[in-house]
One Martini backbone bead per residue (centre of mass of N, CA, C, O) as a GRO file, in nm:
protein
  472
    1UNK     BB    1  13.288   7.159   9.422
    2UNK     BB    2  13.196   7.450   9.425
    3UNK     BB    3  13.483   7.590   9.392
    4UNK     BB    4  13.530   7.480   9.154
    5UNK     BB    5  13.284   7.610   9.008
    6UNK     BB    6  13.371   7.896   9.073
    7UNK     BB    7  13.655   7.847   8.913
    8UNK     BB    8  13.550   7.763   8.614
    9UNK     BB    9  13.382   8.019   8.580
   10UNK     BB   10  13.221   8.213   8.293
   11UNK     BB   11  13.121   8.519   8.331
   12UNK     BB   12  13.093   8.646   8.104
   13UNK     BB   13  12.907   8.449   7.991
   14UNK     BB   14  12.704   8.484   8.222
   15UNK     BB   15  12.619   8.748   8.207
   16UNK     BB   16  12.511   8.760   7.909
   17UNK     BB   17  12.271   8.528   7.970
   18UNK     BB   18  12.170   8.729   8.199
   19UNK     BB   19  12.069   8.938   8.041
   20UNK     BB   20  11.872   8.824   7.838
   21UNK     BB   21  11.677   8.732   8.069
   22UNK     BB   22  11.637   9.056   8.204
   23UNK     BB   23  11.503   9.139   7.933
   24UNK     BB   24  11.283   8.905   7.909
   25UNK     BB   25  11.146   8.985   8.217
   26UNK     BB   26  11.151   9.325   8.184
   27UNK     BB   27  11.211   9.487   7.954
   28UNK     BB   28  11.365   9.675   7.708
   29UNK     BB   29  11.324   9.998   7.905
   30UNK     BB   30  11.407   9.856   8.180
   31UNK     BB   31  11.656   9.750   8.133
   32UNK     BB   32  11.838   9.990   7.997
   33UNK     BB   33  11.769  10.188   8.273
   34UNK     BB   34  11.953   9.960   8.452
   35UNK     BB   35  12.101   9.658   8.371
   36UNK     BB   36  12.238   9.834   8.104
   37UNK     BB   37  12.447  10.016   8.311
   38UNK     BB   38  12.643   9.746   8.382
   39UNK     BB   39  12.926   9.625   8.489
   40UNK     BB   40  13.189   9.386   8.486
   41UNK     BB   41  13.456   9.347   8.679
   42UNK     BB   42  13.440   9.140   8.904
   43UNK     BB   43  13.525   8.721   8.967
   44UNK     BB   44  13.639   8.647   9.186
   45UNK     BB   45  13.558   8.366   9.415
   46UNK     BB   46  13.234   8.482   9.321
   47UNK     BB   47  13.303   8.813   9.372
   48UNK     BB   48  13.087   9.032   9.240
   49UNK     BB   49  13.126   9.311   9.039
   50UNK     BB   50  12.982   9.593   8.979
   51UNK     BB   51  12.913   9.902   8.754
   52UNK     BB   52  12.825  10.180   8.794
   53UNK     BB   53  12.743  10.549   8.679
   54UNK     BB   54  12.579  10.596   8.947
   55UNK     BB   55  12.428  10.623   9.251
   56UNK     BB   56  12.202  10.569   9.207
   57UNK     BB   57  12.201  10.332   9.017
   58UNK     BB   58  12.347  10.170   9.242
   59UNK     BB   59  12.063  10.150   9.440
   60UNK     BB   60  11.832  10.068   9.248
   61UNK     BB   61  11.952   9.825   9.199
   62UNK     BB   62  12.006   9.704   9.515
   63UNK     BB   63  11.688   9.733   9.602
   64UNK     BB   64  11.524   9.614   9.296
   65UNK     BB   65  11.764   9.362   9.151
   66UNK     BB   66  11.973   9.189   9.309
   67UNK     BB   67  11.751   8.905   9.266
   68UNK     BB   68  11.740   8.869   8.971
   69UNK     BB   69  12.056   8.881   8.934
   70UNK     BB   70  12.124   8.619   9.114
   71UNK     BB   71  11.921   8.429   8.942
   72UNK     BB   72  12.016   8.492   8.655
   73UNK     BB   73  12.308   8.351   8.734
   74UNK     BB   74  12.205   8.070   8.827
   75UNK     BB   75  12.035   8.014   8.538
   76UNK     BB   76  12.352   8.020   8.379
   77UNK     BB   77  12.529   7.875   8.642
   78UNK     BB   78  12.607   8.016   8.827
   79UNK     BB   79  12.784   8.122   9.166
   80UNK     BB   80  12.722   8.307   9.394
   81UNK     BB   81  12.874   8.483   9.685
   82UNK     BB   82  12.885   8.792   9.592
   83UNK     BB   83  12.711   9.135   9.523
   84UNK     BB   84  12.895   9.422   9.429
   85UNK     BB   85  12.829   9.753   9.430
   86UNK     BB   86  12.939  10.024   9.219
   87UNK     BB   87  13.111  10.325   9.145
   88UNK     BB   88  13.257  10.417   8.893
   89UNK     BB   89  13.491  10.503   8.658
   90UNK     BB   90  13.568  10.645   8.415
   91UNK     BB   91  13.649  10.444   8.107
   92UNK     BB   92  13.702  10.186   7.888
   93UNK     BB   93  13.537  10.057   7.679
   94UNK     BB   94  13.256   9.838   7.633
   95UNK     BB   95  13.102   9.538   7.597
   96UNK     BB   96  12.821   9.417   7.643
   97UNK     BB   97  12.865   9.466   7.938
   98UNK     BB   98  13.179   9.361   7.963
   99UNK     BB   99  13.473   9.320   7.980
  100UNK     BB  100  13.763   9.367   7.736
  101UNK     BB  101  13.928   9.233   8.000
  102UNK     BB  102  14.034   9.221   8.240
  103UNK     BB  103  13.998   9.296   8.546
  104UNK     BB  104  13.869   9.639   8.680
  105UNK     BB  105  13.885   9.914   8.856
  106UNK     BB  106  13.732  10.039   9.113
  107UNK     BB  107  13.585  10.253   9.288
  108UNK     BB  108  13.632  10.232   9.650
  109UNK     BB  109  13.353  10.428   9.712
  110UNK     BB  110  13.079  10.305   9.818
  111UNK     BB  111  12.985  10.039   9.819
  112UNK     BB  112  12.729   9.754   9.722
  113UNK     BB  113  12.617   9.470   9.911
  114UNK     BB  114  12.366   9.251   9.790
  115UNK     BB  115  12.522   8.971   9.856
  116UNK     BB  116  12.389   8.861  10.171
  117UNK     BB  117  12.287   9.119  10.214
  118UNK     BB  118  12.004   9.304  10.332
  119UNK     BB  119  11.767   9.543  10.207
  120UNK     BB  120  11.771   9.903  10.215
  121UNK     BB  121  11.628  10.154  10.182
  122UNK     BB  122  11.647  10.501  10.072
  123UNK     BB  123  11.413  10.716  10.127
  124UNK     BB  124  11.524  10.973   9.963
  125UNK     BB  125  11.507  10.818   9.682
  126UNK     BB  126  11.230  10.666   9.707
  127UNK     BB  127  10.962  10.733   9.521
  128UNK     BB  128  10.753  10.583   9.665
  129UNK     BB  129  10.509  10.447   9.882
  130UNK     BB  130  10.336  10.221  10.095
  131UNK     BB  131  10.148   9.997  10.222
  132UNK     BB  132  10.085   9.808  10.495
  133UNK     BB  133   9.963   9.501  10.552
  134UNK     BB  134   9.732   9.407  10.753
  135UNK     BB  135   9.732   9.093  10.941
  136UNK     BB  136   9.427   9.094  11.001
  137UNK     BB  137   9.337   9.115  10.674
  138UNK     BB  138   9.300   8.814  10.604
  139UNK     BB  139   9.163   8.495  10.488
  140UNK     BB  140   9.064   8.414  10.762
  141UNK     BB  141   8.917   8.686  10.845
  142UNK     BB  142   8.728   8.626  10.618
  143UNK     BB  143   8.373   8.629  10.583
  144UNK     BB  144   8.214   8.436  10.410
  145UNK     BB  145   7.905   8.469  10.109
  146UNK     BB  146   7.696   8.522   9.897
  147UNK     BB  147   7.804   8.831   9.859
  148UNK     BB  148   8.157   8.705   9.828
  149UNK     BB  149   8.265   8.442   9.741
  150UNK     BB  150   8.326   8.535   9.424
  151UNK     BB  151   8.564   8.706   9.522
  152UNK     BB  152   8.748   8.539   9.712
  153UNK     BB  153   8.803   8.306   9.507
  154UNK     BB  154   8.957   8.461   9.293
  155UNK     BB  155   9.168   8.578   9.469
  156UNK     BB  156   9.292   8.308   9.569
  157UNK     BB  157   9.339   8.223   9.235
  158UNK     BB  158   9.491   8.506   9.158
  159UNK     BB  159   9.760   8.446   9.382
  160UNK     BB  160   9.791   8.126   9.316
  161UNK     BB  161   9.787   8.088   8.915
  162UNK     BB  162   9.472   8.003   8.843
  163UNK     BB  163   9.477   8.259   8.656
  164UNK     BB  164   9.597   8.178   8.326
  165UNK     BB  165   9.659   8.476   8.168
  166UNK     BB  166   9.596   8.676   8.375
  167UNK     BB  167   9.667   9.028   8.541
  168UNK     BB  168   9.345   9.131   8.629
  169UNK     BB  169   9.162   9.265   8.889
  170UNK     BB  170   8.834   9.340   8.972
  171UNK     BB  171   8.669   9.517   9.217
  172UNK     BB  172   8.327   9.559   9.363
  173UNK     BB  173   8.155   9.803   9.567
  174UNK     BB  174   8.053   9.922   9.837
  175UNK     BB  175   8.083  10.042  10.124
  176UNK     BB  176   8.221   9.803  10.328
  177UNK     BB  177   8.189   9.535  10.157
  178UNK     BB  178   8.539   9.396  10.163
  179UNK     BB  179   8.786   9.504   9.986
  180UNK     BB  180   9.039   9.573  10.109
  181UNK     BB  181   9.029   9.323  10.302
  182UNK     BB  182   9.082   9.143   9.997
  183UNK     BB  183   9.367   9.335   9.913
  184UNK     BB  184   9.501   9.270  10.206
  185UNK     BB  185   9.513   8.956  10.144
  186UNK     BB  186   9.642   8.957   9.845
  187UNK     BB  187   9.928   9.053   9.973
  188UNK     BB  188  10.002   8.861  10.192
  189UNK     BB  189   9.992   8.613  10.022
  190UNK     BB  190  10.211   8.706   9.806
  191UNK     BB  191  10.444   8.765  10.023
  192UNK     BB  192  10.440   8.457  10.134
  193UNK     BB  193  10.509   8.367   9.819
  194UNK     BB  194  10.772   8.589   9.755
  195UNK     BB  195  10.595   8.846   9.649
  196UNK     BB  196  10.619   9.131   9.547
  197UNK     BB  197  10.416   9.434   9.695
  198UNK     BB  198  10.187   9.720   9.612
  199UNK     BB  199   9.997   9.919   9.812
  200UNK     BB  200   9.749  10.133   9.721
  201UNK     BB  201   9.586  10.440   9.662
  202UNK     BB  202   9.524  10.620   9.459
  203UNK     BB  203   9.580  10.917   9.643
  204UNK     BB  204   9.864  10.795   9.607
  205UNK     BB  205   9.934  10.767   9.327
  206UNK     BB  206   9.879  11.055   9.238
  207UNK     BB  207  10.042  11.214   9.466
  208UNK     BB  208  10.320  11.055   9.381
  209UNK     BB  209  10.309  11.134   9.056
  210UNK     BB  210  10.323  11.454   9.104
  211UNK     BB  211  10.575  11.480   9.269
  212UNK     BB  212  10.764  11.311   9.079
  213UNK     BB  213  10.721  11.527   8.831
  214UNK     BB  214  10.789  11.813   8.993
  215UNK     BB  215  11.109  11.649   9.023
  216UNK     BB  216  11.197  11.484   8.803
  217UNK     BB  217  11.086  11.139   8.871
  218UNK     BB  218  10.949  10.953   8.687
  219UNK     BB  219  11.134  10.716   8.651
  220UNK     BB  220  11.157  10.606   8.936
  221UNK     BB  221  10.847  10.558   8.960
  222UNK     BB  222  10.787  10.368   8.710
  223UNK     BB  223  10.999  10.145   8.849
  224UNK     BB  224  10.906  10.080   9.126
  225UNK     BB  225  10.632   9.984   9.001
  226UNK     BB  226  10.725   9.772   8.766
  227UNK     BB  227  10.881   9.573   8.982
  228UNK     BB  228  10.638   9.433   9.085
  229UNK     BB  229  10.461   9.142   9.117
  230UNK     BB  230  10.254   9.330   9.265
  231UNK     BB  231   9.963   9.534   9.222
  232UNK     BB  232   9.767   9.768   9.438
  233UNK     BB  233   9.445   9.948   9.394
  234UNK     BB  234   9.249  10.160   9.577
  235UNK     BB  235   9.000  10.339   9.521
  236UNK     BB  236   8.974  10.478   9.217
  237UNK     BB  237   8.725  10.674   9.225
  238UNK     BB  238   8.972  10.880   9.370
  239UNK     BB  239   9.076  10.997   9.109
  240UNK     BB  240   9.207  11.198   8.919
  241UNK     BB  241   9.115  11.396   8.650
  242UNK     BB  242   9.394  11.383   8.513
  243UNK     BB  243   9.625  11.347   8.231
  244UNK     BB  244   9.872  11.234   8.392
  245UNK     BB  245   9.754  11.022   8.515
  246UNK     BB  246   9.563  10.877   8.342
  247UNK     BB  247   9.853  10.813   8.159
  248UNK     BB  248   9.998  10.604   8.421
  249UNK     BB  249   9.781  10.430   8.421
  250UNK     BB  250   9.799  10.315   8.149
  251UNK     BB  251  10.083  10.229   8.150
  252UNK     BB  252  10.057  10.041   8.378
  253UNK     BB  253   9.828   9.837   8.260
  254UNK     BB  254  10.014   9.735   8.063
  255UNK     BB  255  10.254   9.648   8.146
  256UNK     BB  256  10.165   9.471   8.310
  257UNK     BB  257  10.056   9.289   8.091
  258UNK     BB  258  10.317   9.222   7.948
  259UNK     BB  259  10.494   9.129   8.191
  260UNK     BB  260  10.305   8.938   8.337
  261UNK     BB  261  10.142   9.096   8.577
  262UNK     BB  262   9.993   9.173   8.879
  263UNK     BB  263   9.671   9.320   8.891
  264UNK     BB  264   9.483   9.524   9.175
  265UNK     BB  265   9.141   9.626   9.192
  266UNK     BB  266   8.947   9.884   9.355
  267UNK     BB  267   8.578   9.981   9.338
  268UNK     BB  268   8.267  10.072   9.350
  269UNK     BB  269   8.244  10.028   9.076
  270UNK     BB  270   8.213   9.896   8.776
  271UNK     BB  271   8.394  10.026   8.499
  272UNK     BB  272   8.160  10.135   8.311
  273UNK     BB  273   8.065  10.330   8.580
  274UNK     BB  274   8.365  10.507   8.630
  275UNK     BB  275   8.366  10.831   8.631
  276UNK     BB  276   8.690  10.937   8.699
  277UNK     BB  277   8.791  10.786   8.448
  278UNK     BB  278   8.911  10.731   8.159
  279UNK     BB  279   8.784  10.597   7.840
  280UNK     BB  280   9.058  10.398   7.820
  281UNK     BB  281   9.087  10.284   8.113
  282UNK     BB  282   8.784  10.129   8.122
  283UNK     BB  283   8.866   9.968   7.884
  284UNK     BB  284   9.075   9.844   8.001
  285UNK     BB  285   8.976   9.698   8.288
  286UNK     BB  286   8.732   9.531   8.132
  287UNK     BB  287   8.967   9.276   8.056
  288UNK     BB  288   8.937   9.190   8.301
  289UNK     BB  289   8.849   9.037   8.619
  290UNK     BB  290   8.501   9.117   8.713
  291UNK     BB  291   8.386   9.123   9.098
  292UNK     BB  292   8.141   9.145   9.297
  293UNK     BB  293   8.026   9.287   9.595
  294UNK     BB  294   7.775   9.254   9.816
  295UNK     BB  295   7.525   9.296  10.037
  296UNK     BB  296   7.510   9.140  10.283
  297UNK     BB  297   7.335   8.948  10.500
  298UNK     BB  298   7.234   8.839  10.791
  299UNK     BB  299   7.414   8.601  10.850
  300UNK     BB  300   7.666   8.751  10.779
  301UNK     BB  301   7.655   8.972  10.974
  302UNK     BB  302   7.646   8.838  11.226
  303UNK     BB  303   7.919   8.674  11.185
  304UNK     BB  304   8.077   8.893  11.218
  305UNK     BB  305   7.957   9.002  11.530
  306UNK     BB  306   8.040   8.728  11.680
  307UNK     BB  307   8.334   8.744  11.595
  308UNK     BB  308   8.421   8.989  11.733
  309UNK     BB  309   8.273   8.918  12.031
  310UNK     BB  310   8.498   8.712  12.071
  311UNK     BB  311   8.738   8.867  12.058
  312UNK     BB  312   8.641   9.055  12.322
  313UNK     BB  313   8.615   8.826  12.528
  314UNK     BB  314   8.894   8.698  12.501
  315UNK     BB  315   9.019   8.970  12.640
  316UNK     BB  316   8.731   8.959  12.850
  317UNK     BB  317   8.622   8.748  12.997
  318UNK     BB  318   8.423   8.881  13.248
  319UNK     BB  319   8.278   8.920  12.932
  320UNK     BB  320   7.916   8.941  12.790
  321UNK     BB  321   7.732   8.933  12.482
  322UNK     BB  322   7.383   8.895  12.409
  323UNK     BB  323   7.300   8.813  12.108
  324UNK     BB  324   7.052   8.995  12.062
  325UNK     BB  325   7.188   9.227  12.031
  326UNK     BB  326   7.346   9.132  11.757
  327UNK     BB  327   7.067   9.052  11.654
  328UNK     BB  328   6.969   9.396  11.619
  329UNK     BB  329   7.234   9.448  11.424
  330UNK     BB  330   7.147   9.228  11.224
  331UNK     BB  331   6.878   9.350  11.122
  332UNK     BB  332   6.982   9.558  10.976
  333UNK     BB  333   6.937   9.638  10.614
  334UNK     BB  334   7.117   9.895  10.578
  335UNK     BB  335   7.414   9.774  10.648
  336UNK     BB  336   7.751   9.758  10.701
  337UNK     BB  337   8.017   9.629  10.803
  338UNK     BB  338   8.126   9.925  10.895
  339UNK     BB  339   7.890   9.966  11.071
  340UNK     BB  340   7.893   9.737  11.284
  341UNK     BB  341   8.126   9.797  11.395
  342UNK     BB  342   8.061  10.061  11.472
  343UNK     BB  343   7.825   9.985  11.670
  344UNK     BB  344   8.031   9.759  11.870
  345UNK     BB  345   8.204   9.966  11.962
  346UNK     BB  346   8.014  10.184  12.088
  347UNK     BB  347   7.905  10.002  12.281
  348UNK     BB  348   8.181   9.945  12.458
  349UNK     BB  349   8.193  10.226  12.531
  350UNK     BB  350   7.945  10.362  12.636
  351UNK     BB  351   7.936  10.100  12.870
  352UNK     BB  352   8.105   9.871  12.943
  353UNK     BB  353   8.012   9.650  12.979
  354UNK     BB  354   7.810   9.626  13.281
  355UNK     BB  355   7.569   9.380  13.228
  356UNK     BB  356   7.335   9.552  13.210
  357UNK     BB  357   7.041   9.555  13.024
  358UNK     BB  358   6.922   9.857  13.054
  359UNK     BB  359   7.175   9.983  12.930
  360UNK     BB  360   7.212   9.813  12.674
  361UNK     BB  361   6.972   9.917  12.535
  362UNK     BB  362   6.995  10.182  12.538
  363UNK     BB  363   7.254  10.195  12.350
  364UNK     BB  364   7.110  10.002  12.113
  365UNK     BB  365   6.911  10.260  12.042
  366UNK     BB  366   7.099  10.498  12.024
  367UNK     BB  367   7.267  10.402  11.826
  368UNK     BB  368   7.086  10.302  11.602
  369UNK     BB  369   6.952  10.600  11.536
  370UNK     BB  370   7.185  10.750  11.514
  371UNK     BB  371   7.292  10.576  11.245
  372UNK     BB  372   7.028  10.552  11.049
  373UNK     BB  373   6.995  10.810  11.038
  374UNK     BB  374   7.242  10.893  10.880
  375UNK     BB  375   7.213  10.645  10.641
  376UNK     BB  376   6.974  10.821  10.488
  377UNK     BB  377   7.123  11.065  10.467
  378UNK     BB  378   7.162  11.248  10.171
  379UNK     BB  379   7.234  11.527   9.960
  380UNK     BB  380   6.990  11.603   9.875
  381UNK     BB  381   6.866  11.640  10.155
  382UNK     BB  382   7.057  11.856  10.247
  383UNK     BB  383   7.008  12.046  10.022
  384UNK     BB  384   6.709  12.089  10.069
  385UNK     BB  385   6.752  12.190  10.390
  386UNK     BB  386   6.950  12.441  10.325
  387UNK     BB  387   6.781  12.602  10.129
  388UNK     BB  388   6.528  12.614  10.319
  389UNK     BB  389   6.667  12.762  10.564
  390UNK     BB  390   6.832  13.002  10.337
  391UNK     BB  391   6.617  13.086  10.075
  392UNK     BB  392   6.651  12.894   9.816
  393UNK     BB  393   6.756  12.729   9.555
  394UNK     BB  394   6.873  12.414   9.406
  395UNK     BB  395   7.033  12.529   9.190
  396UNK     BB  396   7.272  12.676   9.357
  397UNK     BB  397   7.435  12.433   9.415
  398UNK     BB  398   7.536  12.462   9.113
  399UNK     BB  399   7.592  12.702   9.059
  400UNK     BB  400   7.869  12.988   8.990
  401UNK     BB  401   7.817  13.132   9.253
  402UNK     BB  402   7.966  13.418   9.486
  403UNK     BB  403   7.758  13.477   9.676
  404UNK     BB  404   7.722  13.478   9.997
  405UNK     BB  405   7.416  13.412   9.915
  406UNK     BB  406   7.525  13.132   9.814
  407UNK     BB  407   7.844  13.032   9.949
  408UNK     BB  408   7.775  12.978  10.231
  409UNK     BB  409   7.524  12.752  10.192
  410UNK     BB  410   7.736  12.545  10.037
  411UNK     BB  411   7.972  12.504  10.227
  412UNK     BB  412   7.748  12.388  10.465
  413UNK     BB  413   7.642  12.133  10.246
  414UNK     BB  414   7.911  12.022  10.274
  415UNK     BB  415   7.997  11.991  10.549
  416UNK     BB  416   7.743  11.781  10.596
  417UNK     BB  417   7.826  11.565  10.355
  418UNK     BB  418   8.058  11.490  10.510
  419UNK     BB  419   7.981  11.451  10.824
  420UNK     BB  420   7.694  11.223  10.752
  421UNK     BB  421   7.829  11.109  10.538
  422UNK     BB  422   7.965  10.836  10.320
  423UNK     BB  423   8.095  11.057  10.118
  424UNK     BB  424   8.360  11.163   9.859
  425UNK     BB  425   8.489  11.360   9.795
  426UNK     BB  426   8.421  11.379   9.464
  427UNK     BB  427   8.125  11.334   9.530
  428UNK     BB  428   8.042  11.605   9.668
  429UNK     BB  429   8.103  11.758   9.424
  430UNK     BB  430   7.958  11.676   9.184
  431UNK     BB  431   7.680  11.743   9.365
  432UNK     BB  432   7.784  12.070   9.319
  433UNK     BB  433   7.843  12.090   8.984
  434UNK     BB  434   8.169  11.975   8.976
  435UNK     BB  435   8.345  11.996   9.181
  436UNK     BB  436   8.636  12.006   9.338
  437UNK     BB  437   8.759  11.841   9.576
  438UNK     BB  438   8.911  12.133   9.699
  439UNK     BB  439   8.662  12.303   9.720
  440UNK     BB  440   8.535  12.119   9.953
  441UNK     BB  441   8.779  12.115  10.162
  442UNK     BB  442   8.771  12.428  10.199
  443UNK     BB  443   8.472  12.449  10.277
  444UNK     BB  444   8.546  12.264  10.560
  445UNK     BB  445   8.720  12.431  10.684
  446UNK     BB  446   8.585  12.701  10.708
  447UNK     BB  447   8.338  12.619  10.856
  448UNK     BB  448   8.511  12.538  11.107
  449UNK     BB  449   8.661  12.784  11.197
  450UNK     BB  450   8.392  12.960  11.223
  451UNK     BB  451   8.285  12.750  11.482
  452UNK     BB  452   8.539  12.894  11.640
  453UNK     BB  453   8.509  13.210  11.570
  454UNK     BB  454   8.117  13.121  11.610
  455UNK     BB  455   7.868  13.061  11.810
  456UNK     BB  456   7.637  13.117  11.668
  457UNK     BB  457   7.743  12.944  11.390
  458UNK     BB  458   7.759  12.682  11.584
  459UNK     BB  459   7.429  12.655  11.676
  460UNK     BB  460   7.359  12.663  11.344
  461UNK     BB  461   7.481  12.349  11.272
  462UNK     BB  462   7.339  12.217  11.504
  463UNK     BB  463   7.071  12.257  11.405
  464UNK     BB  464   7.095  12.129  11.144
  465UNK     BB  465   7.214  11.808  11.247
  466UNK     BB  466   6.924  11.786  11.404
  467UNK     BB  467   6.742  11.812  11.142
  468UNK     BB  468   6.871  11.567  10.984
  469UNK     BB  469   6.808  11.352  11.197
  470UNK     BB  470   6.546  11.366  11.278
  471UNK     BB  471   6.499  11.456  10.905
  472UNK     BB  472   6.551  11.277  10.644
   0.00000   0.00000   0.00000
């Protein structure tokens, strides 16, 4: 039955129709740009080819569309029973992406058949690069709280399809208090449910599309953000303020919107009050579901620190570690879960858990001031403290001065407010008078290298840095 369904089958009229779906779920200059450059070369025995204008045409057709095209052919009657694509010879005009009469012959070198065999993207081709979810962080192993259940509950209505006609999600918190967790769960379900999923860090979109700006390939950018089912933007308080990087933040936000996909973005502060992003875009975010996570309670860090230290006994058997141990890593007030777990960390590398009860106690004594000791310490102090050694004014590490005697302590306090604090290259810029977070990265590269190539220099940081510990 089936056969003769693919031998009856009139696919100009279906691929026709296909044409219409691919245009109404793609829009109108993604369809043009890529599906709407495609003739119909042949379809023998369900055997369809499709006809590019160039290799690339075929290529990112093949890598990035090759499934809609099939769901489209099969939503119109169609059975397709293999699709592929060549490169065509310029040949006679065309009506409506369609031969004009029999099938026509085509180019034979190089064809790329997408369907059923399994797309590969050619590396070099493509413009994006995006990270992959990591399985450890999904919603199984998010450990819900007061302070987080109502981002957990969002992100799993809003990839389960139950925020119906919302298209953006909006995470924000504090460093640590586990938005990253969050988006990379929320990627990993949409995998799952057979949606594409786009994952980045802002300084990845920033740092990507100003690449292919510079080579001349906004175009393949823009169709391959725009091709995901869903794209995830983390950090976004990192975007660099360029006007180009900021106008197709906005183009994108824009376009999910119209094509009703979803978008869901994490940054340290809610919409209004996000530094370093243009007030179009800002008002743009603000439309979406903005949802706050704050820093967990006692009981939920608690809770975070016991699912690890069993995640650790359960592959060391021979090993246990103390409740009460957990209870006063979880007893510190101003920690968040990624303090914790470095708390964790080093503890189980410090003693080897040796189960010594009096080494156990003195490295959670250890880990702990010093630990506290840096969390305490804020930029200001350092500021303050750096200024105070060097007989400086604080306000000299505001000004514009470029002379040695101000150039060199403004520096050193870039690079221990790197070292020292968990505060954002782009945040420690900005408290220096608001330069650019290349400042600060050049700034922490020259002090480090002067501590390699001057002992005596080396001294005067390590004393510094134990001045800003003992006395934050």
């Amino acid at each position: 039955m089936t056969e003769a369904l693919i031998r009856n089958t009139d696919w100009q009229i279906v691929w026709s129709k296909a044409r219409e779906t691919l245009r109404r779920d793609l829009g109108g200059p993604t369809f043009e740009a890529w599906i709407g450059k495609l003739t119909l070369l042949d379809w023998g025995k369900g055997e369809i080819r499709f006809g590019a204008p160039k290799p690339f045409v075929r290529n990112w057709v093949s890598n990035n569309y090759a499934g809609r095209i099939e769901k489209a052919l099969r939503a119109a009657g169609g059975v397709p029973v293999s699709i592929t694509i060549v490169v065509e010879q310029p040949e006679a005009p065309r009506i409506g992406g369609a031969a004009s009469s029999a099938p026509l012959p085509a180019e034979p070198a190089a064809p790329v058949t997408v369907l059923p065999v399994h797309r590969v993207s050619p590396p070099a081709e493509r413009a994006l690069s995006f990270r992959s979810p990591d399985p450890a962080l999904s919603f199984a192993t998010f450990l819900e709280g007061p302070s987080n259940v109502a981002a957990l509950r969002a992100a799993r209505a809003f990839v389960g399809d139950e925020a119906e006609g919302v298209s953006l999600l909006v995470l924000h918190g504090g460093f640590g208090f586990g938005k990253t967790h969050l988006l990379n769960a929320t990627a990993l379900e949409a995998q799952r449910r057979g949606q594409r999923t786009l994952l980045l860090g802002a300084e990845d979109f920033m740092r990507q599309f100003l690449g292919a700006l510079n080579r001349r390939e906004t175009l393949g950018f823009k169709e391959e953000l725009r091709a995901a089912d869903m794209l995830l933007i983390d950090d976004l308080q990192h975007l660099c303020r360029s006007t180009a990087t900021m106008s197709e933040l906005l183009h994108t936000l824009n376009a999910y919107s119209d094509l009703r996909r979803k978008l869901v973005i994490a940054a340290d502060k809610p919409p209004p009050l996000i530094e370093n992003v243009a007030a179009d875009v800002r008002s743009r975010l603000s439309g979406g579901i903005t949802i706050g996570i704050d820093k967990p309670d006692r009981a939920t860090r608690l809770a975070i620190l016991k699912a690890r230290a069993e995640d650790y006994c359960r592959k060391r058997p021979q090993t246990t570690i103390p409740e009460e141990v957990l209870e006063r890593i979880a007893g510190l007030e101003d920690t968040t879960p990624r303090d914790m777990i470095g708390f964790f960390n080093n503890l189980t590398i410090h003693v080897g858990l040796t189960q010594n009860p009096l080494a156990l106690n003195q490295a959670v004594n250890t880990i702990i001031s010093r630990g506290t000791a840096a969390r305490r310490t804020s930029i200001e102090d350092i500021q303050r403290k750096i200024a105070d050694f060097y007989k400086l004014d604080l306000r000299d590490f505001q000004s514009s001065q470029r002379s040695r005697r101000v150039a060199r302590p403004r520096q050193v306090a870039m690079f221990l407010a790197r070292a020292i604090t968990e505060r954002s290259l782009p945040e420690i810029g900005r408290r220096f008078g608001g330069r650019d977070h290349t400042t600060v990265l050049h700034a922490c590269r020259r002090i480090a290298a002067l501590c390699d190539e001057d002992p005596a220099f080396r001294q005067e940081i390590d004393f510094l840095k134990q001045v800003l510990d003992s006395n934050p």
